[in-house]
Amino acid sequence: MDINFSAEDLAFRDEVRDFFAREFDAELAQQLSATQGGDYKSAIVSWQKKLHAKGWIAPGWPKEYGGTGWTVTQKFIYETERGAAGIPDVVPFGLKMVAPVIYTFGTEEQKAHFLPRILSSDDWWCQGYSEPGAGSDLAALSTTAEYAGDNYIVNGRKIWTTFAQYADWIFCLVRTSKEMRKQQGISFLLIDMETPGVTVKPIVSIDGKHSLNEVHFEDVLVPRENLIGEQDKGWTYAKALLAHERTGMAEVADSKRMLSKLKQRAAEEVNGGTAMINDPVFQMRLSDIEMELMALEYTELRVFASMAGGGMPGPESSLLKIKGTEITQAIQELQLQLAAEYGGALQGDLSNQELGHDYAAEARSKYMYGRAATIYGGSNEVQRNVIAKAVLGL
Amino acid sequence: MDINFSAEDLAFRDEVRDFFAREFDAELAQQLSATQGGDYKSAIVSWQKKLHAKGWIAPGWPKEYGGTGWTVTQKFIYETERGAAGIPDVVPFGLKMVAPVIYTFGTEEQKAHFLPRILSSDDWWCQGYSEPGAGSDLAALSTTAEYAGDNYIVNGRKIWTTFAQYADWIFCLVRTSKEMRKQQGISFLLIDMETPGVTVKPIVSIDGKHSLNEVHFEDVLVPRENLIGEQDKGWTYAKALLAHERTGMAEVADSKRMLSKLKQRAAEEVNGGTAMINDPVFQMRLSDIEMELMALEYTELRVFASMAGGGMPGPESSLLKIKGTEITQAIQELQLQLAAEYGGALQGDLSNQELGHDYAAEARSKYMYGRAATIYGGSNEVQRNVIAKAVLGL
Amino acid sequence: MNFDFSEEQTMIKDSVARFVRDEYDIDTRRKIINSEEGISREFWNTFAELGWLSVPFAEEYGGFGGTVEDIAVVMEELGKGIVVEPYVSTVVTFGGLLAASTNNSLKEAVIPSIIDGSCLGSFAFLERQSRYEIADVVTTAVAADGGYVINGEKTVVVHGGTANKFIVTARSSGEQFDAEGVSLFMVDAAAEGVSLKSYQTMDGQRAATVQFDNVRVTDDQLLNSLGQGMQLIDHVMPQILVALSAEALGIMSTLNAITVDYSKTRQQFGTPIGSFQVLQHRMVDTFIACEQTKSMLYRGLCQANEYAANPDAGNAEFLKSVHALKATIAKSGKLIGEEAIQLHGGIGMTDELNIGHFVKRLMTINVSFGNGDFHQKKFNQLNYSA
Amino acid sequence: MNFDFSEEQTMIKDSVARFVRDEYDIDTRRKIINSEEGISREFWNTFAELGWLSVPFAEEYGGFGGTVEDIAVVMEELGKGIVVEPYVSTVVTFGGLLAASTNNSLKEAVIPSIIDGSCLGSFAFLERQSRYEIADVVTTAVAADGGYVINGEKTVVVHGGTANKFIVTARSSGEQFDAEGVSLFMVDAAAEGVSLKSYQTMDGQRAATVQFDNVRVTDDQLLNSLGQGMQLIDHVMPQILVALSAEALGIMSTLNAITVDYSKTRQQFGTPIGSFQVLQHRMVDTFIACEQTKSMLYRGLCQANEYAANPDAGNAEFLKSVHALKATIAKSGKLIGEEAIQLHGGIGMTDELNIGHFVKRLMTINVSFGNGDFHQKKFNQLNYSA
């Protein structure tokens, strides 16, 4: 049992560090720290293009489609360094969510057309799963796709679509048959956002920002070649993708970075002459979280190591999602507590400098938006149902 | 809004204090501190007889049957002083559990026969509700009572019967009809423990002690006049009793006493030169509990005040049971933590003195036996179901 | 022993409740918080007309002569509508400090104008470095020309932008953390040298950074003896904490009620989500948390009344309950707020639904005048130090 | 990166698992703990024959030359049977301290007798007042006649009643709480002046109060330099903590497995209780707690191996993980133990069922060598002090 790095691993780590230090410059960091506005899209795309140029854009993909071919250890090193450098993860919808479905279940034409554009970040994807009437009960969806001629005619409404306002494509679960049981009769469609009849309506979330949207479909024509796999079998493809998605939700490297920033700030925040980092009670609040994170890091490594031989992750991946999101929320909450009365200000026309605590506004918005983490991607209640059934056999 | 004591209340408080100080002597306290062995029964009975002589044995009963006629404030004062003096509550099975059923639903003959003997502690009662196959699902009981001639013939098995080894009488739920729905067809019987066919088998619990028993019934003849109310209606009577029982489960006065002893001990226990009571983290553990208890004391008062006009307690009483038992367990757990490595010793032939920490063995046994509190009297899961249904309308 | 409200309290309670129900829906509130001043002057005048602004003030100044309990009655109902008008900052905090001051001419001059709605006030105490320690004051008051000159910056001054007057903490002597030497001055917002920048806060209210740049004040503007401001603050703080806690309780009971109702209608997996046992038990836990919080508030109120009746017996029990109350608010507020969003799911994340706004006000109350850990430690200091 | 056990480890793991499964059911255990000595000499000889007692010792003394990881492999499986034989006290603690000592003649004399099962040993360190501070020692070792005289009392000496030898902490210089001045002596249980009283502990094991009354020892009995005992203890403590934690993990996974199985068969309200969503989610939480604990153990083991490979790099990361591990054990042990009893209901409260015995051992491990809070504070000291 060891997580020793070989000489090659250490050399790889140095290469990653060097690359991040050189390419992820202060300007990029600044643009990406605000998670909305026009800047964000161009900033993250320009960063992803750099990663693509380096060949590092898709560590999770099979090598034949453009993956890195890294070992589990190399992936761990890469993620650890990315988190430590404060670099955001790639936008997942294309690279981590639809791409595995395309390269696993898609036709050769679909692979040839879509995968390169995902790798190069030329296409921005969004996810059309949730519907107003179907939240955690994903399969209760009612958006329909009627087959007529060589097209599907899509009608319905998707909701909670993150960054739909930037998207070129949306991958959707749609109902192609009403005769069958709920999970059957669902198909997996790729839809061009430019198609007539597609409209995007913004949703302002409780952090006061616009990341979420509704996407409406009114008689939208989708060519047959945009169907993934077989008609009515979409649920199978989506399910495989969900387990994949969950393994990415532990976000250990990002939580480590947040926690390390939190500790720095706790050393600077002073209450009655004592830095918060030296307060025994605050220390307990910190270590309650840090210890869970230390354990989760190894839980994730254990899952990755067991996947190293190949194959999709099992239902244990739900554990990573549950624990990862709970830890992220706990850090956000503690950050808000640390920000004290300074954390309530909406920025408006005030700069962070004027408020005197430059992380306080961020603490507020991260806390508020962070509440979504236990809701999306299959709520944590659903994840517990999954473990109860599939792991414990209850 | 106030909890001010009138001059009469203050005089009453003094009277209670005087009485407790005078009558609850050190010898009695010593005998009652061990919760098993032959001494316990005679000690608690002798104490209850003193209370009876004083007229204070049954504050919860209507005055006409021997209750005290106290106001809610007086009851609160009495309980507070009892807890503060470290005096155990009366054994509940007769005085608090079967008696309300008898005086509410019993015949005049039953009242005349049983109530005086309960008041005088001449009869020791135990409760025959649970069965091996019916735990939280009380109504699933299968002990049968067949009516033949002037008797019921009882067959079956009751379990978790506290202090059955001391009991003269047992009150039982038995099935008198198998035709009806589960909750119907149940009757409420009073059974003399001396009747042929009744046997008591001890159960040793995880604290290594014998408080619990199985009670077996083999063709036990019970005269018809020992039936409470109507045949097949026993569930109704039992249900009324359950809500009554729960209000007694907050045990605020006892928890206050335990917490105050815990604080004293924390001032005496020293780790590396610092008394535990001065340790900021231990202080948080303490106040997490103490604050909940301060709130619960007022929750109980609010329930009592709303009952002052008469009437049985409602489903909110489940709240008192849930929170009361959780707080008791939290205190027990903290006490065991405080006892550190000294808390693991079974006494055997060692005196407390030799172990050097005279509360340590008690901390262990209270913690272990205390686990039962969230299981008996309707598990806390069942109480939450009750609130969900009856209070929240879910 | 009784936990009932008096007839007068029931009347004012019903009056506030009616206002919130009939006049203050989430869209009305949204318009107000997005308006230029961020409060409704019209509603404020209504409050004045209905007598709500007079509650805590002595009858000799035209007040209602109310108690802490009366304030709590108003605040709980205001909480149910997350009313953003500056009741806490003007009436409870600014007004409370003024009412407790020994400067009678200041009281005579200002209290009537609070009651009639013409004077909004705010307590300017927080500084960039001070966090929860109110005595941590670097703003200075230096004696000059028979008065004092105030220099310094106050931050997150609640509803500072609409305040006509400030009560300001300034250090007239001593070192940064000393309780001695903090003085309280009443300063006109229009006074020379006062400037501010106002902004919205997460709870829909407003706050301001206020600069005091060579602001001249006289002895007449001192609320009590020079350097003894902390005594006055310590005296008034419990009632501010009770008021905020009562508001929080109103928010919590509302969040719980909305969530339980929603769970009965929202369908998932072919059944209302309220039928799932896991969610039922969690709603039971939020119900219990709310009831326990209410009990802690009532405990505080009973002890406030006890202290008012017997001031010589000291306020130790009252203080103990108040710190416990504020710490409880933090815990139950976090539980109830987070569960409300979680049980609503995606819709709970939207700005459009009312849920998030209630939660944001709860989070703000949590960190106002000390968060849960801060008050629990105060509780510990009072109770455990051996 | 790999989290697999080596072939040798898998063999010994299977061997211990087979023993627990085939030979050590709850009734066998009950007979042993109620026997006079409270342990089975026969089983201990089996352990010796199977080589388990040799695991941590160097090959030059006839040992297996094993690592912390090897000990953890054995302990996790022993935990699954809550084996009461004194593996932790004799092999891991007493043996560990001896193996790390600089007194080679003592090692040559005693280690082989541990390995062959003939010598049982115990570490006598706890005093009435010392709680979790091992350096808090008032037992004295006073120089006399070219040796030392030990006087004092040790309490809760684990399996003291069956120990042939003790390693004793005694103060040869310094004040009560000083780390400097604590010396470690090996004392024969039969030595003049040693007397003891043995009793059962809640976990079914035994402990003793041991009196040292003018017990004479020589330099030959010193484990390392006079007064430097704490250095040796600090060096060995992480491996003791890992061993106990591995045992606890074995207990937790067993409790979870038994509880999940029980929930599938126990009927209430006409259905297995495992079908209730509330209980399902709670079993998921105990499952997660167990997995997280396992991860923390593996983290500790990886870092133990790293430290063994690069001792010059220091053991800071290893120590950090070990304190976090012991604190995690306390939290997950409490959760898993209490849920196991609660989900079993009444039957979980009986001495007859195995559940309670597993829980009592967990509770004992929790407070052994420092409880959760103690180790979390050590973790905090290492990581946060600014």
PDB file of N, CA, C and O in Angstrom, chain A residues 67-94:
ATOM      1  N   GLY A  67      -7.649  11.452 -25.373  1.00  0.00           N
ATOM      2  CA  GLY A  67      -7.301  11.419 -23.954  1.00  0.00           C
ATOM      3  C   GLY A  67      -5.803  11.464 -23.760  1.00  0.00           C
ATOM      4  O   GLY A  67      -5.036  11.385 -24.730  1.00  0.00           O
ATOM      5  N   THR A  68      -5.378  11.620 -22.501  1.00  0.00           N
ATOM      6  CA  THR A  68      -3.952  11.795 -22.223  1.00  0.00           C
ATOM      7  C   THR A  68      -3.240  10.475 -22.033  1.00  0.00           C
ATOM      8  O   THR A  68      -2.014  10.429 -22.101  1.00  0.00           O
ATOM      9  N   GLY A  69      -3.984   9.418 -21.740  1.00  0.00           N
ATOM     10  CA  GLY A  69      -3.348   8.138 -21.465  1.00  0.00           C
ATOM     11  C   GLY A  69      -2.602   8.106 -20.143  1.00  0.00           C
ATOM     12  O   GLY A  69      -1.715   7.284 -19.935  1.00  0.00           O
ATOM     13  N   TRP A  70      -2.933   9.015 -19.268  1.00  0.00           N
ATOM     14  CA  TRP A  70      -2.243   9.081 -17.976  1.00  0.00           C
ATOM     15  C   TRP A  70      -2.611   7.906 -17.076  1.00  0.00           C
ATOM     16  O   TRP A  70      -3.730   7.379 -17.151  1.00  0.00           O
ATOM     17  N   THR A  71      -1.691   7.583 -16.179  1.00  0.00           N
ATOM     18  CA  THR A  71      -1.991   6.617 -15.128  1.00  0.00           C
ATOM     19  C   THR A  71      -2.887   7.300 -14.082  1.00  0.00           C
ATOM     20  O   THR A  71      -3.034   8.528 -14.087  1.00  0.00           O
ATOM     21  N   VAL A  72      -3.440   6.486 -13.194  1.00  0.00           N
ATOM     22  CA  VAL A  72      -4.235   7.028 -12.114  1.00  0.00           C
ATOM     23  C   VAL A  72      -3.417   8.017 -11.280  1.00  0.00           C
ATOM     24  O   VAL A  72      -3.890   9.082 -10.884  1.00  0.00           O
ATOM     25  N   THR A  73      -2.175   7.669 -11.058  1.00  0.00           N
ATOM     26  CA  THR A  73      -1.307   8.553 -10.273  1.00  0.00           C
ATOM     27  C   THR A  73      -1.110   9.884 -10.988  1.00  0.00           C
ATOM     28  O   THR A  73      -1.160  10.949 -10.355  1.00  0.00           O
ATOM     29  N   GLN A  74      -0.913   9.824 -12.280  1.00  0.00           N
ATOM     30  CA  GLN A  74      -0.728  11.078 -13.025  1.00  0.00           C
ATOM     31  C   GLN A  74      -1.989  11.939 -12.981  1.00  0.00           C
ATOM     32  O   GLN A  74      -1.920  13.153 -12.824  1.00  0.00           O
ATOM     33  N   LYS A  75      -3.148  11.268 -13.099  1.00  0.00           N
ATOM     34  CA  LYS A  75      -4.396  12.039 -13.000  1.00  0.00           C
ATOM     35  C   LYS A  75      -4.522  12.697 -11.638  1.00  0.00           C
ATOM     36  O   LYS A  75      -4.948  13.856 -11.518  1.00  0.00           O
ATOM     37  N   PHE A  76      -4.148  11.951 -10.610  1.00  0.00           N
ATOM     38  CA  PHE A  76      -4.196  12.487  -9.254  1.00  0.00           C
ATOM     39  C   PHE A  76      -3.263  13.691  -9.115  1.00  0.00           C
ATOM     40  O   PHE A  76      -3.627  14.739  -8.594  1.00  0.00           O
ATOM     41  N   ILE A  77      -2.062  13.550  -9.648  1.00  0.00           N
ATOM     42  CA  ILE A  77      -1.092  14.649  -9.593  1.00  0.00           C
ATOM     43  C   ILE A  77      -1.628  15.873 -10.331  1.00  0.00           C
ATOM     44  O   ILE A  77      -1.586  16.996  -9.829  1.00  0.00           O
ATOM     45  N   TYR A  78      -2.176  15.630 -11.497  1.00  0.00           N
ATOM     46  CA  TYR A  78      -2.687  16.739 -12.300  1.00  0.00           C
ATOM     47  C   TYR A  78      -3.793  17.486 -11.547  1.00  0.00           C
ATOM     48  O   TYR A  78      -3.760  18.712 -11.425  1.00  0.00           O
ATOM     49  N   GLU A  79      -4.740  16.725 -10.998  1.00  0.00           N
ATOM     50  CA  GLU A  79      -5.852  17.332 -10.269  1.00  0.00           C
ATOM     51  C   GLU A  79      -5.354  18.085  -9.035  1.00  0.00           C
ATOM     52  O   GLU A  79      -5.807  19.191  -8.727  1.00  0.00           O
ATOM     53  N   THR A  80      -4.431  17.466  -8.316  1.00  0.00           N
ATOM     54  CA  THR A  80      -3.901  18.087  -7.110  1.00  0.00           C
ATOM     55  C   THR A  80      -3.227  19.420  -7.436  1.00  0.00           C
ATOM     56  O   THR A  80      -3.450  20.429  -6.755  1.00  0.00           O
ATOM     57  N   GLU A  81      -2.462  19.415  -8.494  1.00  0.00           N
ATOM     58  CA  GLU A  81      -1.751  20.638  -8.879  1.00  0.00           C
ATOM     59  C   GLU A  81      -2.720  21.701  -9.395  1.00  0.00           C
ATOM     60  O   GLU A  81      -2.551  22.889  -9.121  1.00  0.00           O
ATOM     61  N   ARG A  82      -3.711  21.253 -10.140  1.00  0.00           N
ATOM     62  CA  ARG A  82      -4.711  22.205 -10.632  1.00  0.00           C
ATOM     63  C   ARG A  82      -5.403  22.899  -9.451  1.00  0.00           C
ATOM     64  O   ARG A  82      -5.530  24.124  -9.413  1.00  0.00           O
ATOM     65  N   GLY A  83      -5.842  22.098  -8.469  1.00  0.00           N
ATOM     66  CA  GLY A  83      -6.505  22.671  -7.309  1.00  0.00           C
ATOM     67  C   GLY A  83      -5.579  23.603  -6.549  1.00  0.00           C
ATOM     68  O   GLY A  83      -5.968  24.715  -6.163  1.00  0.00           O
ATOM     69  N   ALA A  84      -4.353  23.161  -6.342  1.00  0.00           N
ATOM     70  CA  ALA A  84      -3.406  23.955  -5.556  1.00  0.00           C
ATOM     71  C   ALA A  84      -3.111  25.283  -6.238  1.00  0.00           C
ATOM     72  O   ALA A  84      -2.859  26.293  -5.577  1.00  0.00           O
ATOM     73  N   ALA A  85      -3.141  25.273  -7.578  1.00  0.00           N
ATOM     74  CA  ALA A  85      -2.862  26.505  -8.311  1.00  0.00           C
ATOM     75  C   ALA A  85      -4.097  27.401  -8.408  1.00  0.00           C
ATOM     76  O   ALA A  85      -4.026  28.498  -8.948  1.00  0.00           O
ATOM     77  N   GLY A  86      -5.226  26.910  -7.877  1.00  0.00           N
ATOM     78  CA  GLY A  86      -6.445  27.725  -7.922  1.00  0.00           C
ATOM     79  C   GLY A  86      -7.020  27.841  -9.315  1.00  0.00           C
ATOM     80  O   GLY A  86      -7.697  28.823  -9.633  1.00  0.00           O
ATOM     81  N   ILE A  87      -6.770  26.831 -10.136  1.00  0.00           N
ATOM     82  CA  ILE A  87      -7.270  26.858 -11.513  1.00  0.00           C
ATOM     83  C   ILE A  87      -8.611  26.133 -11.564  1.00  0.00           C
ATOM     84  O   ILE A  87      -8.722  25.015 -11.074  1.00  0.00           O
ATOM     85  N   PRO A  88      -9.644  26.775 -12.115  1.00  0.00           N
ATOM     86  CA  PRO A  88     -10.937  26.093 -12.161  1.00  0.00           C
ATOM     87  C   PRO A  88     -10.882  24.896 -13.089  1.00  0.00           C
ATOM     88  O   PRO A  88     -10.082  24.850 -14.025  1.00  0.00           O
ATOM     89  N   ASP A  89     -11.737  23.935 -12.792  1.00  0.00           N
ATOM     90  CA  ASP A  89     -11.852  22.776 -13.654  1.00  0.00           C
ATOM     91  C   ASP A  89     -12.435  23.211 -14.997  1.00  0.00           C
ATOM     92  O   ASP A  89     -13.017  24.290 -15.099  1.00  0.00           O
ATOM     93  N   VAL A  90     -12.264  22.370 -15.990  1.00  0.00           N
ATOM     94  CA  VAL A  90     -12.875  22.671 -17.290  1.00  0.00           C
ATOM     95  C   VAL A  90     -14.390  22.649 -17.142  1.00  0.00           C
ATOM     96  O   VAL A  90     -14.929  22.027 -16.221  1.00  0.00           O
ATOM     97  N   VAL A  91     -15.072  23.337 -18.037  1.00  0.00           N
ATOM     98  CA  VAL A  91     -16.535  23.296 -18.046  1.00  0.00           C
ATOM     99  C   VAL A  91     -16.938  21.858 -18.385  1.00  0.00           C
ATOM    100  O   VAL A  91     -16.510  21.323 -19.410  1.00  0.00           O
ATOM    101  N   PRO A  92     -17.730  21.223 -17.526  1.00  0.00           N
ATOM    102  CA  PRO A  92     -17.891  19.771 -17.647  1.00  0.00           C
ATOM    103  C   PRO A  92     -18.852  19.298 -18.740  1.00  0.00           C
ATOM    104  O   PRO A  92     -18.735  18.158 -19.193  1.00  0.00           O
ATOM    105  N   PHE A  93     -19.770  20.177 -19.180  1.00  0.00           N
ATOM    106  CA  PHE A  93     -20.902  19.668 -19.969  1.00  0.00           C
ATOM    107  C   PHE A  93     -20.472  18.977 -21.260  1.00  0.00           C
ATOM    108  O   PHE A  93     -21.002  17.932 -21.605  1.00  0.00           O
ATOM    109  N   GLY A  94     -19.491  19.568 -21.926  1.00  0.00           N
ATOM    110  CA  GLY A  94     -18.990  18.925 -23.126  1.00  0.00           C
ATOM    111  C   GLY A  94     -17.971  17.850 -22.801  1.00  0.00           C
ATOM    112  O   GLY A  94     -18.176  16.670 -23.062  1.00  0.00           O
TER     113      GLY A  94
END
